[in-house]
mmCIF file of C-alpha atoms in Angstrom:
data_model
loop_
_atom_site.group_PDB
_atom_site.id
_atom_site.type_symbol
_atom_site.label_atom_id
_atom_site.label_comp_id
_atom_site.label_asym_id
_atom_site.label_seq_id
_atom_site.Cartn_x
_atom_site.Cartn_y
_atom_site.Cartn_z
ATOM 1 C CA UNK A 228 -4.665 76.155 -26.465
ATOM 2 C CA UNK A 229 -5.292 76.270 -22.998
ATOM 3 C CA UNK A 230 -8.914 75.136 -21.519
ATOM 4 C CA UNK A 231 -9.859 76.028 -17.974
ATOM 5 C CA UNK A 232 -10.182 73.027 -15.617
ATOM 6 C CA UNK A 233 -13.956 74.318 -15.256
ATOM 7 C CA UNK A 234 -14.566 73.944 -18.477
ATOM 8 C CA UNK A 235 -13.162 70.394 -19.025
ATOM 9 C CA UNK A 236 -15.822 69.065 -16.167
ATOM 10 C CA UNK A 237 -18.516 68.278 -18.386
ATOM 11 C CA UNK A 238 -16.402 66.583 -21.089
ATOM 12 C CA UNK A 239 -14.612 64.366 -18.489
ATOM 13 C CA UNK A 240 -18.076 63.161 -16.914
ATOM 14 C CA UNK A 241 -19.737 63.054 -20.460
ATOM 15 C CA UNK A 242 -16.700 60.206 -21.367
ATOM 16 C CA UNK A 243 -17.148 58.424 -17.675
ATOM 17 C CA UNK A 244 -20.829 57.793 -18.401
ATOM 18 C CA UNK A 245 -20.159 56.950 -21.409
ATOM 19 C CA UNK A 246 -17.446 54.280 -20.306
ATOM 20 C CA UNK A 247 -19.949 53.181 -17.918
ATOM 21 C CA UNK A 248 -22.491 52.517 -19.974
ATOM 22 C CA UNK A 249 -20.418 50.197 -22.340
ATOM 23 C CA UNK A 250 -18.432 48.399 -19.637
ATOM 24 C CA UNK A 251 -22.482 47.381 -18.453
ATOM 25 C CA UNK A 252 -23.951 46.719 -22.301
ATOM 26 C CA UNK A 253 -20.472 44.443 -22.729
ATOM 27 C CA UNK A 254 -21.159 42.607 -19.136
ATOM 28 C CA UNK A 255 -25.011 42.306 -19.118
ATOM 29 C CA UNK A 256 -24.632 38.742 -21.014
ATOM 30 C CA UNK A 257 -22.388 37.133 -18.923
ATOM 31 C CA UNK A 258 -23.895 38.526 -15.476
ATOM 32 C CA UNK A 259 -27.027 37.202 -16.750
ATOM 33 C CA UNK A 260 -25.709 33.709 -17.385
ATOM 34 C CA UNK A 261 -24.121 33.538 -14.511
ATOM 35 C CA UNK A 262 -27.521 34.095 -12.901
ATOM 36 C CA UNK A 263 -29.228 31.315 -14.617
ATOM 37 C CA UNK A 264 -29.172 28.377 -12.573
ATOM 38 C CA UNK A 265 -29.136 24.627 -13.247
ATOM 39 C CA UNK A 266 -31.278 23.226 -13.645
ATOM 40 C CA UNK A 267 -33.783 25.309 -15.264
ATOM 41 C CA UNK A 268 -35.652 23.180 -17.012
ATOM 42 C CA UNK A 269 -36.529 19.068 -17.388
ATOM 43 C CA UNK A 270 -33.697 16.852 -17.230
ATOM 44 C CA UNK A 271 -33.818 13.805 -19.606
ATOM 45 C CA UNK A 272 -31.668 10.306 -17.980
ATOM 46 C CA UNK A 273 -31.601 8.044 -20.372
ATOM 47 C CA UNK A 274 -31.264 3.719 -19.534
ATOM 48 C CA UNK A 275 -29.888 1.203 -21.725
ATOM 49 C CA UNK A 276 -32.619 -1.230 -20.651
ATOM 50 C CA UNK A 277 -36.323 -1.692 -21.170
ATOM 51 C CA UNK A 278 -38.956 -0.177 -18.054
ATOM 52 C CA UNK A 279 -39.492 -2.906 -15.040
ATOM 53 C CA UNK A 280 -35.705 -3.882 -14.605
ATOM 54 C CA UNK A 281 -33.689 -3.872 -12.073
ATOM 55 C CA UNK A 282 -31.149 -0.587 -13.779
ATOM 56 C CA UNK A 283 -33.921 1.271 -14.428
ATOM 57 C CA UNK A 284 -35.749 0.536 -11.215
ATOM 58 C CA UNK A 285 -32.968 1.894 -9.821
ATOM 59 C CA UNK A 286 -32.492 5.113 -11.972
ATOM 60 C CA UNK A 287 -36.163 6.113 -11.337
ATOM 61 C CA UNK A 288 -35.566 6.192 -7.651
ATOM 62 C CA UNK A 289 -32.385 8.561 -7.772
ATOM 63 C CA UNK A 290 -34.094 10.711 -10.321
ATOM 64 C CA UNK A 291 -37.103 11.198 -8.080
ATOM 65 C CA UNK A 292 -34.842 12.120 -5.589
ATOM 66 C CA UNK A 293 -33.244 14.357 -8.077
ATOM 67 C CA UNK A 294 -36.230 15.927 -8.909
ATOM 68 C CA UNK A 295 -37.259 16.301 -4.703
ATOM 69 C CA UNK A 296 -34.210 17.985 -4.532
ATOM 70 C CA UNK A 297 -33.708 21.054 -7.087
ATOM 71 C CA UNK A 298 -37.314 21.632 -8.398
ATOM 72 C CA UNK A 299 -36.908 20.271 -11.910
ATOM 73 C CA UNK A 300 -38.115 17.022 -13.219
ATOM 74 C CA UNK A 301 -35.747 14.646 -14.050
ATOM 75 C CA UNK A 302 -37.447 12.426 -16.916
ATOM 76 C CA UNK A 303 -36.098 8.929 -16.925
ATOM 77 C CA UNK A 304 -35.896 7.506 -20.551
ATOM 78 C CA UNK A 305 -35.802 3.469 -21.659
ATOM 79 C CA UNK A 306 -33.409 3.266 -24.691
ATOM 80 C CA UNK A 307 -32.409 -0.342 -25.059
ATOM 81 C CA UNK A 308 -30.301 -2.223 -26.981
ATOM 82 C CA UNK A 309 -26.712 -3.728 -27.468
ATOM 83 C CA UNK A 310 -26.112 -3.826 -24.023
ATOM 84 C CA UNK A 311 -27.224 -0.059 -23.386
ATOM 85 C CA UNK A 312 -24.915 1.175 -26.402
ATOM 86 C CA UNK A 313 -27.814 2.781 -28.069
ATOM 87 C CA UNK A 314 -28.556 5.118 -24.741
ATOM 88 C CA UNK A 315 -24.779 5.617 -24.491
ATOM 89 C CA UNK A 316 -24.443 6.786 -27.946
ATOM 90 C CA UNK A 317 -27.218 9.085 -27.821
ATOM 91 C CA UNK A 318 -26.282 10.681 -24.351
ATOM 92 C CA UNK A 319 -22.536 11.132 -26.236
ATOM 93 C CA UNK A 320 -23.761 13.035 -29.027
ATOM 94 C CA UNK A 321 -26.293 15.059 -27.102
ATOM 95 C CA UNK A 322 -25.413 18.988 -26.100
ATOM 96 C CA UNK A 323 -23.149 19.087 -23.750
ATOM 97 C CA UNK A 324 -25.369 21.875 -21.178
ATOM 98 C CA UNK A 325 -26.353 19.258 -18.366
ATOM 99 C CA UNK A 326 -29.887 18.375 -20.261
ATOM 100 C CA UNK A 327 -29.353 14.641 -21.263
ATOM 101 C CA UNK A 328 -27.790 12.301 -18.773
ATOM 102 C CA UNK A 329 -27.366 8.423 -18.649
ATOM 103 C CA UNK A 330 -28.004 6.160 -16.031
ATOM 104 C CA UNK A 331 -25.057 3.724 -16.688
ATOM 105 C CA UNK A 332 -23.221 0.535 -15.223
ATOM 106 C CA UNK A 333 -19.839 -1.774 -15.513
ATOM 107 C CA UNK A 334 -21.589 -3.255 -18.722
ATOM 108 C CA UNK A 335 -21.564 -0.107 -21.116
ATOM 109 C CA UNK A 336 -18.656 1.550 -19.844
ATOM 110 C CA UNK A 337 -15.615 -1.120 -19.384
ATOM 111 C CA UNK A 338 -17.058 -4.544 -20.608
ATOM 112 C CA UNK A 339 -18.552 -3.592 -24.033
ATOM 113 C CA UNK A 340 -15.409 -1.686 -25.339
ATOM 114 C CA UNK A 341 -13.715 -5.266 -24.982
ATOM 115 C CA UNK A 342 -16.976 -7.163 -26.312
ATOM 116 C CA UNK A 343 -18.038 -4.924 -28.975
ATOM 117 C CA UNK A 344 -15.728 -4.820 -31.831
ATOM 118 C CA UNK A 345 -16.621 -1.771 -33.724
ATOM 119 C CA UNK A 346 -18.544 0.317 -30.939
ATOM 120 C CA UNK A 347 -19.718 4.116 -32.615
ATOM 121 C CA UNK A 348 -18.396 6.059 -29.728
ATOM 122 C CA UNK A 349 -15.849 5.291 -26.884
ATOM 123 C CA UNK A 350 -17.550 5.612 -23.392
ATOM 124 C CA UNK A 351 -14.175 6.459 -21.976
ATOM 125 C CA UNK A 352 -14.006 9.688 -24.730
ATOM 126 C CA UNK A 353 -17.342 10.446 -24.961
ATOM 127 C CA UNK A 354 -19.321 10.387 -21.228
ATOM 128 C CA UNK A 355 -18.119 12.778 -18.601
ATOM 129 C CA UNK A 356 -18.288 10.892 -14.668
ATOM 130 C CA UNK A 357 -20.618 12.520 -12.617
ATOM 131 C CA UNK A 358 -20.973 10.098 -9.282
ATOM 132 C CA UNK A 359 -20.678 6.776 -8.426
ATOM 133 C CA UNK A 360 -23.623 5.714 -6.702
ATOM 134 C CA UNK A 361 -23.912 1.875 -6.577
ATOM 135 C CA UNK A 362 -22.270 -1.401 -6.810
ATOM 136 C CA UNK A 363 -24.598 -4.731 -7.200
ATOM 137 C CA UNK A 364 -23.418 -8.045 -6.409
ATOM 138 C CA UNK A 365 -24.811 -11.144 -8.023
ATOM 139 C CA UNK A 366 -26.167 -13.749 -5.932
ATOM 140 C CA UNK A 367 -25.153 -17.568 -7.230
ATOM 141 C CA UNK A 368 -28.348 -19.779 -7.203
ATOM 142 C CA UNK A 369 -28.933 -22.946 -7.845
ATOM 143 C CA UNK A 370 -32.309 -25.286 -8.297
ATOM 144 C CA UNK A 371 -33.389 -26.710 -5.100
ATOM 145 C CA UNK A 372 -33.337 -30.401 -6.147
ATOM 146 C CA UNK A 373 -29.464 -30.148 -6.734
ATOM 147 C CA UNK A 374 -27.496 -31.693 -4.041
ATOM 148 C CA UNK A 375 -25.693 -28.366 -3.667
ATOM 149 C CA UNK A 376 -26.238 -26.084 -0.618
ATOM 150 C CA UNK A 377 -22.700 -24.190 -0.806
ATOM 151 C CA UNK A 378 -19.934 -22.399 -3.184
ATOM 152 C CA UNK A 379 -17.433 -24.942 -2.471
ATOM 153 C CA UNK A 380 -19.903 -27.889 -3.579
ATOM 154 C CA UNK A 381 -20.689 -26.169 -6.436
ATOM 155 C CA UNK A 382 -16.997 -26.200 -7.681
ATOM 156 C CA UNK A 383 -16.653 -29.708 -6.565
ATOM 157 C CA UNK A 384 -19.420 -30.960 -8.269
ATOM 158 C CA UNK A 385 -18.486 -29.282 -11.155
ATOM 159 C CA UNK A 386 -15.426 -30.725 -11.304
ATOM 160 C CA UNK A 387 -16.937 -34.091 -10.353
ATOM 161 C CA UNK A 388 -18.887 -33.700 -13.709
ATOM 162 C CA UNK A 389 -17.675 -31.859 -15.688
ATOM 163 C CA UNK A 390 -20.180 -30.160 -18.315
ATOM 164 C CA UNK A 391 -23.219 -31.650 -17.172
ATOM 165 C CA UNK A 392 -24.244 -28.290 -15.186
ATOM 166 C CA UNK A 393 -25.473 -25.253 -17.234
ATOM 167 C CA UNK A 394 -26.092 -21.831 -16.248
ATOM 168 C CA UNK A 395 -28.398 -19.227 -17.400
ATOM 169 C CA UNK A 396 -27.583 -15.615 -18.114
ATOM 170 C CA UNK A 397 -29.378 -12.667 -18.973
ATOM 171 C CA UNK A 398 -27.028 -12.103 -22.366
ATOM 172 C CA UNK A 399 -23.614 -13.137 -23.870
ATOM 173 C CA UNK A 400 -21.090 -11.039 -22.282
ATOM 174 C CA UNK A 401 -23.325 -9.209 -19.474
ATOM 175 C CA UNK A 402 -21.908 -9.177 -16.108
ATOM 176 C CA UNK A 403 -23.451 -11.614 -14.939
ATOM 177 C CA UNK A 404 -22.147 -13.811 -17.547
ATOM 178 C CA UNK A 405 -18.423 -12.571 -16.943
ATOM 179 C CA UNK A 406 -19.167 -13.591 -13.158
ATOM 180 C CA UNK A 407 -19.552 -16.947 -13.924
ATOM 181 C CA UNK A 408 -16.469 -17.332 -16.393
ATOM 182 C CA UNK A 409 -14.436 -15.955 -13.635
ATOM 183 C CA UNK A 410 -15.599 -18.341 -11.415
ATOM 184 C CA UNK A 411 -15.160 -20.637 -13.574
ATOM 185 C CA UNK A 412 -11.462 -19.809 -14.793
ATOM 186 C CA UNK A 413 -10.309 -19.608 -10.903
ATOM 187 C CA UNK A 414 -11.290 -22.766 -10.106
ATOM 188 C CA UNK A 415 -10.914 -24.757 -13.260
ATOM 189 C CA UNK A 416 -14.335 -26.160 -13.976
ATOM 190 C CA UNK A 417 -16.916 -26.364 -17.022
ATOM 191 C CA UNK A 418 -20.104 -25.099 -16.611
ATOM 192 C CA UNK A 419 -21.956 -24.183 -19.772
ATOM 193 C CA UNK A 420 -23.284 -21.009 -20.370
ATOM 194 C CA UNK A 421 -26.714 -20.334 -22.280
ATOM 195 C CA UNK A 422 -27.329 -16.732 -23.052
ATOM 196 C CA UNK A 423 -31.081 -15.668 -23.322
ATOM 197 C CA UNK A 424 -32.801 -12.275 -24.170
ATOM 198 C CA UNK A 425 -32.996 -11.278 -19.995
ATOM 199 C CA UNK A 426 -32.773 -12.520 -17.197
ATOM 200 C CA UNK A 427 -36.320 -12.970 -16.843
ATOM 201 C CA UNK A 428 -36.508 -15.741 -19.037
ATOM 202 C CA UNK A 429 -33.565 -17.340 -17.596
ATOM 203 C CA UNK A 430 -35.273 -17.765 -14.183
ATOM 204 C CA UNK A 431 -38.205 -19.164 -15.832
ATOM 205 C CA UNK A 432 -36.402 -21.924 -17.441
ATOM 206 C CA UNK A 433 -34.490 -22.524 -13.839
ATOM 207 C CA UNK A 434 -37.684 -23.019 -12.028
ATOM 208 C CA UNK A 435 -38.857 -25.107 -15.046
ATOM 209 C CA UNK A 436 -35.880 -27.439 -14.415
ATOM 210 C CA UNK A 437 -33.789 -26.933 -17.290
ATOM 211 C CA UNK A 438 -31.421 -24.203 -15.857
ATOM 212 C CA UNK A 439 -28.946 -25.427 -12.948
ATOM 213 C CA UNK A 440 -26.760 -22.594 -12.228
ATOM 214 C CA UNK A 441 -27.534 -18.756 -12.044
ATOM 215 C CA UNK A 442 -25.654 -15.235 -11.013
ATOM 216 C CA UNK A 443 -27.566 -12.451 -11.013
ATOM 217 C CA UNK A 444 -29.453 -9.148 -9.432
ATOM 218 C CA UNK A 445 -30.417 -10.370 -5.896
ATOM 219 C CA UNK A 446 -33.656 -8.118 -6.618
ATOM 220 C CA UNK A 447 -35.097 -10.906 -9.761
ATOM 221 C CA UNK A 448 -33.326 -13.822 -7.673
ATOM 222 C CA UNK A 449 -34.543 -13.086 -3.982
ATOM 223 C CA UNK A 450 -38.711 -13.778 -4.536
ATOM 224 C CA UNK A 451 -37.713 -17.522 -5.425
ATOM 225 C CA UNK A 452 -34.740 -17.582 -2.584
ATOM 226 C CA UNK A 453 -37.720 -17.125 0.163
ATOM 227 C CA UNK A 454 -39.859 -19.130 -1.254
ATOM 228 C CA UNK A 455 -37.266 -22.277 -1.374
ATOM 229 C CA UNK A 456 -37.754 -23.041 -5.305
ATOM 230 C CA UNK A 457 -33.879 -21.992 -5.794
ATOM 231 C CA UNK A 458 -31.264 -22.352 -3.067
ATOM 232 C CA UNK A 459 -28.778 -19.436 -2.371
ATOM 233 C CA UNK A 460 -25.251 -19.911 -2.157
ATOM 234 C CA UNK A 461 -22.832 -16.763 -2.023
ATOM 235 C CA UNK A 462 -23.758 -13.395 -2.973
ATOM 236 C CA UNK A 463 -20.242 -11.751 -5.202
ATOM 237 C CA UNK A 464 -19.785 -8.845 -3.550
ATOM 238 C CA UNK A 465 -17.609 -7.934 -0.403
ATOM 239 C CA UNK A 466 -19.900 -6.956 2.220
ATOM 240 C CA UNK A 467 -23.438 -9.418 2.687
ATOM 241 C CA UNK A 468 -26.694 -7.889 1.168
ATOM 242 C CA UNK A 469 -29.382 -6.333 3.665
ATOM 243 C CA UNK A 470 -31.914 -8.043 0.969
ATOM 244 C CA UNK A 471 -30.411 -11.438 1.767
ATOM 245 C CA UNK A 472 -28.595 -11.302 5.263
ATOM 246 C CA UNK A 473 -28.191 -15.254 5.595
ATOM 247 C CA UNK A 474 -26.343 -15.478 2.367
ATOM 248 C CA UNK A 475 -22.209 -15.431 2.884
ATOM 249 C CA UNK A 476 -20.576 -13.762 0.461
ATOM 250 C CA UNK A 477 -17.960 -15.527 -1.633
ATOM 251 C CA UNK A 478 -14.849 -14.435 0.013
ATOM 252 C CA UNK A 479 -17.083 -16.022 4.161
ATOM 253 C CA UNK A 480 -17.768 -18.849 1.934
ATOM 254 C CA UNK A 481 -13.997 -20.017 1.462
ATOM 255 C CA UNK A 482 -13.110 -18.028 -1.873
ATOM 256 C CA UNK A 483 -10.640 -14.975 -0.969
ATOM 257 C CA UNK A 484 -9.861 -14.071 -4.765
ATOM 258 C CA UNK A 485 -13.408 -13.868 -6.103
ATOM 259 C CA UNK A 486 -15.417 -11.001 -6.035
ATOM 260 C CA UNK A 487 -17.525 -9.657 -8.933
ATOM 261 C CA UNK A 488 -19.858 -6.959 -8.961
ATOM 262 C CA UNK A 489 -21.685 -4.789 -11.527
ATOM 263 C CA UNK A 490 -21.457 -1.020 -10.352
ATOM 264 C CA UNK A 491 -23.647 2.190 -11.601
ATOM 265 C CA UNK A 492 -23.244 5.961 -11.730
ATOM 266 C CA UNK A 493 -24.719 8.956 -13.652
ATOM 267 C CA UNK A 494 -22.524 10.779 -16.430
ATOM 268 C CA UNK A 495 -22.775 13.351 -18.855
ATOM 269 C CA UNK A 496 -21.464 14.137 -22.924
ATOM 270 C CA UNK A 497 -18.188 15.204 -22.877
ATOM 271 C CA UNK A 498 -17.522 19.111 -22.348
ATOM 272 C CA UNK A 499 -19.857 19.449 -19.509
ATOM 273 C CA UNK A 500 -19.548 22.507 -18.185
ATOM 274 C CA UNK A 501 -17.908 22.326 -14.966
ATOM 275 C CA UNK A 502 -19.875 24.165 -12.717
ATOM 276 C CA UNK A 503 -22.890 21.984 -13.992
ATOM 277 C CA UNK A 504 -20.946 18.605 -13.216
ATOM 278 C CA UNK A 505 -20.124 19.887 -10.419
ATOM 279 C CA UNK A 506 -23.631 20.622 -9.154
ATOM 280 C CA UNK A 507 -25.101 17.364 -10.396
ATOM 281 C CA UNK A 508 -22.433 15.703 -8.151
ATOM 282 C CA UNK A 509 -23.198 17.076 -5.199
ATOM 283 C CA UNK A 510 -26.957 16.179 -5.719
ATOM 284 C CA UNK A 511 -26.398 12.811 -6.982
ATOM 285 C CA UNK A 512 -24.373 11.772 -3.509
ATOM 286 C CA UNK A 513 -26.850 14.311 -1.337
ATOM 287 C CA UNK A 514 -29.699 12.137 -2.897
ATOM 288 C CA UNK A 515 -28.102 8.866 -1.808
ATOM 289 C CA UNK A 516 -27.552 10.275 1.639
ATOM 290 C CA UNK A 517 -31.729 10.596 1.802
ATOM 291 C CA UNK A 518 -32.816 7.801 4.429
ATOM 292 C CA UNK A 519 -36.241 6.930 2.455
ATOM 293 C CA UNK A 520 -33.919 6.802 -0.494
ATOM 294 C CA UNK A 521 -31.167 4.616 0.565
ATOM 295 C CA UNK A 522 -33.832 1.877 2.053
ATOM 296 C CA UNK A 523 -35.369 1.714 -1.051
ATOM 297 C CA UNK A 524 -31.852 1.270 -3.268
ATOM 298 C CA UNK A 525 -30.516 -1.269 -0.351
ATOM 299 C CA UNK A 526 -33.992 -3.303 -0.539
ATOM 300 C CA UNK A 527 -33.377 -3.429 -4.163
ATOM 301 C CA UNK A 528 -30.283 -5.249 -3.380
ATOM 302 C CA UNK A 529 -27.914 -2.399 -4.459
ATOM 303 C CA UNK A 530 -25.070 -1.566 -1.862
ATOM 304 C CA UNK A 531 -24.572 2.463 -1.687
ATOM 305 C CA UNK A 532 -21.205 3.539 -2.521
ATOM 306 C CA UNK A 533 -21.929 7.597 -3.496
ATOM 307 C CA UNK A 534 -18.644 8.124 -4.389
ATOM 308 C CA UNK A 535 -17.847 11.542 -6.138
ATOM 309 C CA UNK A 536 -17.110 12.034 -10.368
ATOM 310 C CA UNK A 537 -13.194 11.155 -9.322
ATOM 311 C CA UNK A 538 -14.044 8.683 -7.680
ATOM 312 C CA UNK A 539 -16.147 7.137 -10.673
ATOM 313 C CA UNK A 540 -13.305 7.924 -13.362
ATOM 314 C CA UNK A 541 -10.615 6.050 -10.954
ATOM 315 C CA UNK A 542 -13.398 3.264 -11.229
ATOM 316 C CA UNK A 543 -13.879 2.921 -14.894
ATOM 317 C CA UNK A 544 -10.296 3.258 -15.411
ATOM 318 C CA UNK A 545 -9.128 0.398 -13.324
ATOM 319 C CA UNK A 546 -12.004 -1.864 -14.531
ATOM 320 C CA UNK A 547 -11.865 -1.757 -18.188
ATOM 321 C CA UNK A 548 -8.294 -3.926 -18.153
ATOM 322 C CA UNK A 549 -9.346 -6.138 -15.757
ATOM 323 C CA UNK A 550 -13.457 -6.725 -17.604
ATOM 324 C CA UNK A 551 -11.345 -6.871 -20.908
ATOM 325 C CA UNK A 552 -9.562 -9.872 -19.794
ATOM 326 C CA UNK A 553 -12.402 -11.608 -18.674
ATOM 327 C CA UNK A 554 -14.161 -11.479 -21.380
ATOM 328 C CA UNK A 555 -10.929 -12.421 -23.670
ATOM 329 C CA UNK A 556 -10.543 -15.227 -21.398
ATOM 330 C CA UNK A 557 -14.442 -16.329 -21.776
ATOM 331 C CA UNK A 558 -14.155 -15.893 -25.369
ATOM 332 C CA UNK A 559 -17.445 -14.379 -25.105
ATOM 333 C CA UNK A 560 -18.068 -12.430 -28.287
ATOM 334 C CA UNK A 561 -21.034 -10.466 -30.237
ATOM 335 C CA UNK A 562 -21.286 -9.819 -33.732
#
């Protein structure tokens, strides 16, 4: 049966509208989450370590950066134990939506898979790089009454006696720790190591007399440094530290192969959206960029790297092998 083109009119618009108005019920959801931005709400960043140290020092001053910078508060969180494993594991089996973030460093993501033997989660799996934003040397102390005043006389006198020096640490397997066994492996001398519960304690016993040897944060070391009760030999990263400019660093004191340094960056669970990554990686190396910000990380006695989420993975990749050995090589172990 033939119908007149006039009459077909209404019927043809009745089934446009109609197509219209399903094509915008079926699209409403996903314009409106691409609307929502991130973030939208508080941001937890979880650290491995109790308040007052020098990680989460450190994390408090890029998240209040973070927070100057997109409106939202980002909360930072203490977590400690084993070596920041607990945070780690908790940030790994949070929702992946950009909401719970870690604060982490060289420790939790390439030396404990090699110290730990039966770790709950792999940090390599589990974490999604978001920037790198940090490396810290160590600085290599020693007490002031020691007739040491450079890196090269510390490895001779070490090797002049050997066993009778000991050095303090912060805990079995740490960086710190690894920093000295490398040292130690290089130039084959015997220093012993004695692991305490932080660093803190370790310091105390040094200025008490019955700690020779120290590596660690230039931030706990530097107060005693000025004030002459320890003496300052090398600092172990590549570049001298604004917080100590007199100090060489190990390769201007005579040692060309040695350089050790913890390093830090922000990640995420795995399956991270990427636009959120994304977004948190621009911030993160904006926020080191800040000129307030940077003085206060540098006067910490951090170096600024703000490298980008690639540039983080490449890290962590490369490092793992290399911490792995070390700590095979120290023997250093934790039950």
């Amino acid at each position: 049966m033939f119908t007149p083109a006039s009459k077909t009119q209404p019927f043809k618009k009745l089934i446009t509208a109609s197509a219209l108005l399903l094509f915008a019920l079926i699209s409403a959801p996903a314009a409106h989450a691409q609307n929502i931005t991130y973030p939208n709400k508080p941001v937890k960043v979880l650290v491995g370590f109790t308040a007052g140290g020098g990680l989460d020092v450190l994390a408090r001053i890029v998240a209040q950066r973070m927070s100057e910078q997109t409106g939202q508060s980002f909360v930072v969180e203490n977590r400690a134990g084993a070596g920041s494993n607990v945070a780690g594991e908790i940030v790994a089996r949070s929702p992946a939506d950009g909401y719970t973030l870690m604060h982490t460093h060289s420790g939790l993501m390439s030396i404990n898979p090699a110290l730990y033997k039966n770790m709950s989660f792999s940090p390599a799996k589990d974490l999604v790089p978001l920037s790198y934003l940090v490396d810290l040397p160590f600085v290599v102390t020693v007490r002031s009454d020691l007739p040491i005043k450079t890196l090269a006389e510390l490895r001779d006198y070490a090797r002049a006696n050997p066993g009778k020096l000991n050095m303090g640490s912060g805990g079995n397997g740490g960086a710190p720790h690894l920093a000295l066994e490398l040292f130690k492996s290089q130039n084959k001398i015997f220093i012993t190591h004695i692991p305490y519960r932080g660093s803190a304690d370790a310091v105390r016993d040094m200025l008490g007399g019955s700690i020779d040897v120290m590596f660690d944060a230039i931030s706990l070391s530097s107060p005693h440094i000025k004030s002459g009760k320890v003496r300052a030999l090398a600092v172990t990263g590549g570049k001298r530290s604004i917080a100590l400019p007199d100090v060489p660093t190990s390769l201007e004191a005579g040692f060309p192969d040695y350089k050790l340094t913890s390093w830090h960056g922000w990640v995420s669970p795995a399956g991270t959206p990427k636009a959120v990554v994304d977004r948190l990686e621009s911030e993160l190396q904006k926020a080191l960029k800040d000129p307030a910000t940077a003085q206060k990380i540098e006067a910490a006695g951090y170096q600024l790297v703000g490298g980008s989420a690639q540039d983080f993975a490449a890290l962590i990749a490369k490092e793992g092998p290399r911490f792995a050995k070390i700590v095979k090589d120290s023997g250093a172990k934790i039950d």
